[in-house]
Short mmCIF file of C-alpha atoms in Angstrom, two decimals:
data_model
loop_
_atom_site.label_atom_id
_atom_site.label_comp_id
_atom_site.label_asym_id
_atom_site.label_seq_id
_atom_site.Cartn_x
_atom_site.Cartn_y
_atom_site.Cartn_z
CA UNK A 26 0.00 0.00 0.00
CA UNK A 27 2.87 2.36 0.75
CA UNK A 28 4.33 1.67 -2.69
CA UNK A 29 1.13 2.94 -4.31
CA UNK A 30 1.20 6.00 -2.07
CA UNK A 31 4.77 6.81 -3.12
CA UNK A 32 3.89 6.26 -6.80
CA UNK A 33 0.92 8.58 -6.39
CA UNK A 34 3.18 11.21 -4.85
CA UNK A 35 5.66 10.85 -7.73
CA UNK A 36 2.86 11.45 -10.23
CA UNK A 37 1.62 14.48 -8.28
CA UNK A 38 5.14 15.95 -8.10
CA UNK A 39 5.68 15.45 -11.84
CA UNK A 40 2.32 17.04 -12.68
CA UNK A 41 2.99 19.93 -10.30
CA UNK A 42 6.42 20.53 -11.82
CA UNK A 43 4.94 20.49 -15.32
CA UNK A 44 2.20 22.95 -14.32
CA UNK A 45 4.75 25.24 -12.65
CA UNK A 46 7.19 25.08 -15.56
CA UNK A 47 6.62 28.67 -16.71
CA UNK A 48 6.78 29.95 -13.15
CA UNK A 49 10.09 28.17 -12.66
CA UNK A 50 11.32 29.85 -15.85
CA UNK A 51 10.26 33.24 -14.51
CA UNK A 52 12.07 32.54 -11.24
CA UNK A 53 15.19 31.55 -13.19
CA UNK A 54 15.00 34.73 -15.28
CA UNK A 55 14.81 36.74 -12.05
CA UNK A 56 18.10 35.19 -10.97
CA UNK A 57 17.06 32.31 -8.72
CA UNK A 58 19.23 29.21 -9.11
CA UNK A 59 17.90 25.78 -9.96
CA UNK A 60 19.12 24.46 -6.61
CA UNK A 61 17.16 27.15 -4.75
CA UNK A 62 13.98 26.33 -6.68
CA UNK A 63 14.47 22.58 -6.06
CA UNK A 64 15.02 23.22 -2.33
CA UNK A 65 11.89 25.37 -2.21
CA UNK A 66 9.91 22.60 -3.93
CA UNK A 67 11.21 19.90 -1.61
CA UNK A 68 10.48 22.02 1.48
CA UNK A 69 6.91 22.42 0.27
CA UNK A 70 6.45 18.68 -0.15
CA UNK A 71 8.19 17.84 3.13
CA UNK A 72 5.97 20.21 5.14
CA UNK A 73 2.91 18.49 3.69
CA UNK A 74 4.50 15.09 4.38
CA UNK A 75 5.30 15.85 8.02
CA UNK A 76 1.82 17.23 8.71
CA UNK A 77 0.15 14.23 7.09
CA UNK A 78 2.49 11.80 8.90
CA UNK A 79 1.66 13.33 12.28
CA UNK A 80 -2.04 13.18 11.45
CA UNK A 81 -1.70 9.52 10.37
CA UNK A 82 0.20 8.64 13.55
CA UNK A 83 -2.48 10.22 15.73
CA UNK A 84 -5.20 8.34 13.86
CA UNK A 85 -3.28 5.08 14.02
CA UNK A 86 -2.57 5.32 17.73
CA UNK A 87 -6.14 6.26 18.59
CA UNK A 88 -8.13 3.97 16.28
CA UNK A 89 -6.10 0.93 15.22
CA UNK A 90 -6.25 -1.06 18.46
CA UNK A 91 -10.01 -0.54 18.79
CA UNK A 92 -10.49 -1.47 15.15
CA UNK A 93 -8.50 -4.67 15.56
CA UNK A 94 -10.46 -5.52 18.72
CA UNK A 95 -13.65 -5.12 16.70
CA UNK A 96 -12.28 -7.65 14.22
CA UNK A 97 -11.57 -10.01 17.14
CA UNK A 98 -7.81 -9.69 16.78
CA UNK A 99 -6.86 -9.00 20.39
CA UNK A 100 -3.22 -9.92 19.83
CA UNK A 101 -2.62 -6.72 17.84
CA UNK A 102 -0.11 -4.43 19.54
CA UNK A 103 1.31 -1.10 18.50
CA UNK A 104 5.07 -1.38 18.33
CA UNK A 105 6.37 2.20 18.58
CA UNK A 106 9.77 1.25 17.17
CA UNK A 107 8.29 -0.45 14.10
CA UNK A 108 5.82 2.39 13.64
CA UNK A 109 8.53 5.04 13.64
CA UNK A 110 10.74 2.97 11.32
CA UNK A 111 7.87 2.72 8.84
CA UNK A 112 7.17 6.45 9.11
CA UNK A 113 10.86 7.28 8.66
CA UNK A 114 11.06 5.06 5.57
CA UNK A 115 7.91 6.63 4.14
CA UNK A 116 9.20 10.18 4.70
CA UNK A 117 12.56 9.18 3.18
CA UNK A 118 10.84 7.67 0.15
CA UNK A 119 8.80 10.84 -0.37
CA UNK A 120 11.91 13.01 0.00
CA UNK A 121 13.80 10.89 -2.52
CA UNK A 122 10.89 10.87 -4.97
CA UNK A 123 10.42 14.64 -4.69
CA UNK A 124 14.14 15.25 -5.20
CA UNK A 125 14.46 12.97 -8.21
CA UNK A 126 11.30 14.35 -9.82
CA UNK A 127 12.46 17.93 -9.21
CA UNK A 128 15.77 17.42 -10.99
CA UNK A 129 14.15 18.25 -14.34
CA UNK A 130 13.92 21.87 -13.13
CA UNK A 131 17.63 22.16 -14.02
CA UNK A 132 16.79 21.59 -17.69
CA UNK A 133 14.24 24.42 -17.92
CA UNK A 134 15.51 27.06 -20.33
CA UNK A 135 14.18 30.59 -20.07
CA UNK A 136 14.73 31.21 -23.79
CA UNK A 137 12.87 28.02 -24.70
CA UNK A 138 9.90 29.10 -22.56
CA UNK A 139 9.85 32.54 -24.21
CA UNK A 140 9.49 30.87 -27.62
CA UNK A 141 6.40 28.92 -26.53
#
């Protein structure tokens, strides 16, 4: 399930970068470097990721044990170490995906965008 979530995020990042292509060109023409624009993009995605991860952790810790008890699975326990390892891996995967997908910002040419 997490693989599909990461693939979905990759698609969203690629679509967002394509939609912001002209704005990235304008930022480059104003003197901003590609690395600055990539860092700004990654910070945007990481803020969303951290907020959604905290929200997911709160939901998991408050609902999952009751949900498993409803399904008659009383042996279910929340392992904090495993939970934080999974969250760390998920945040790392999103960071990596956002970084790799944002690398095409380096190839945006201001002159090419002016010709469109």
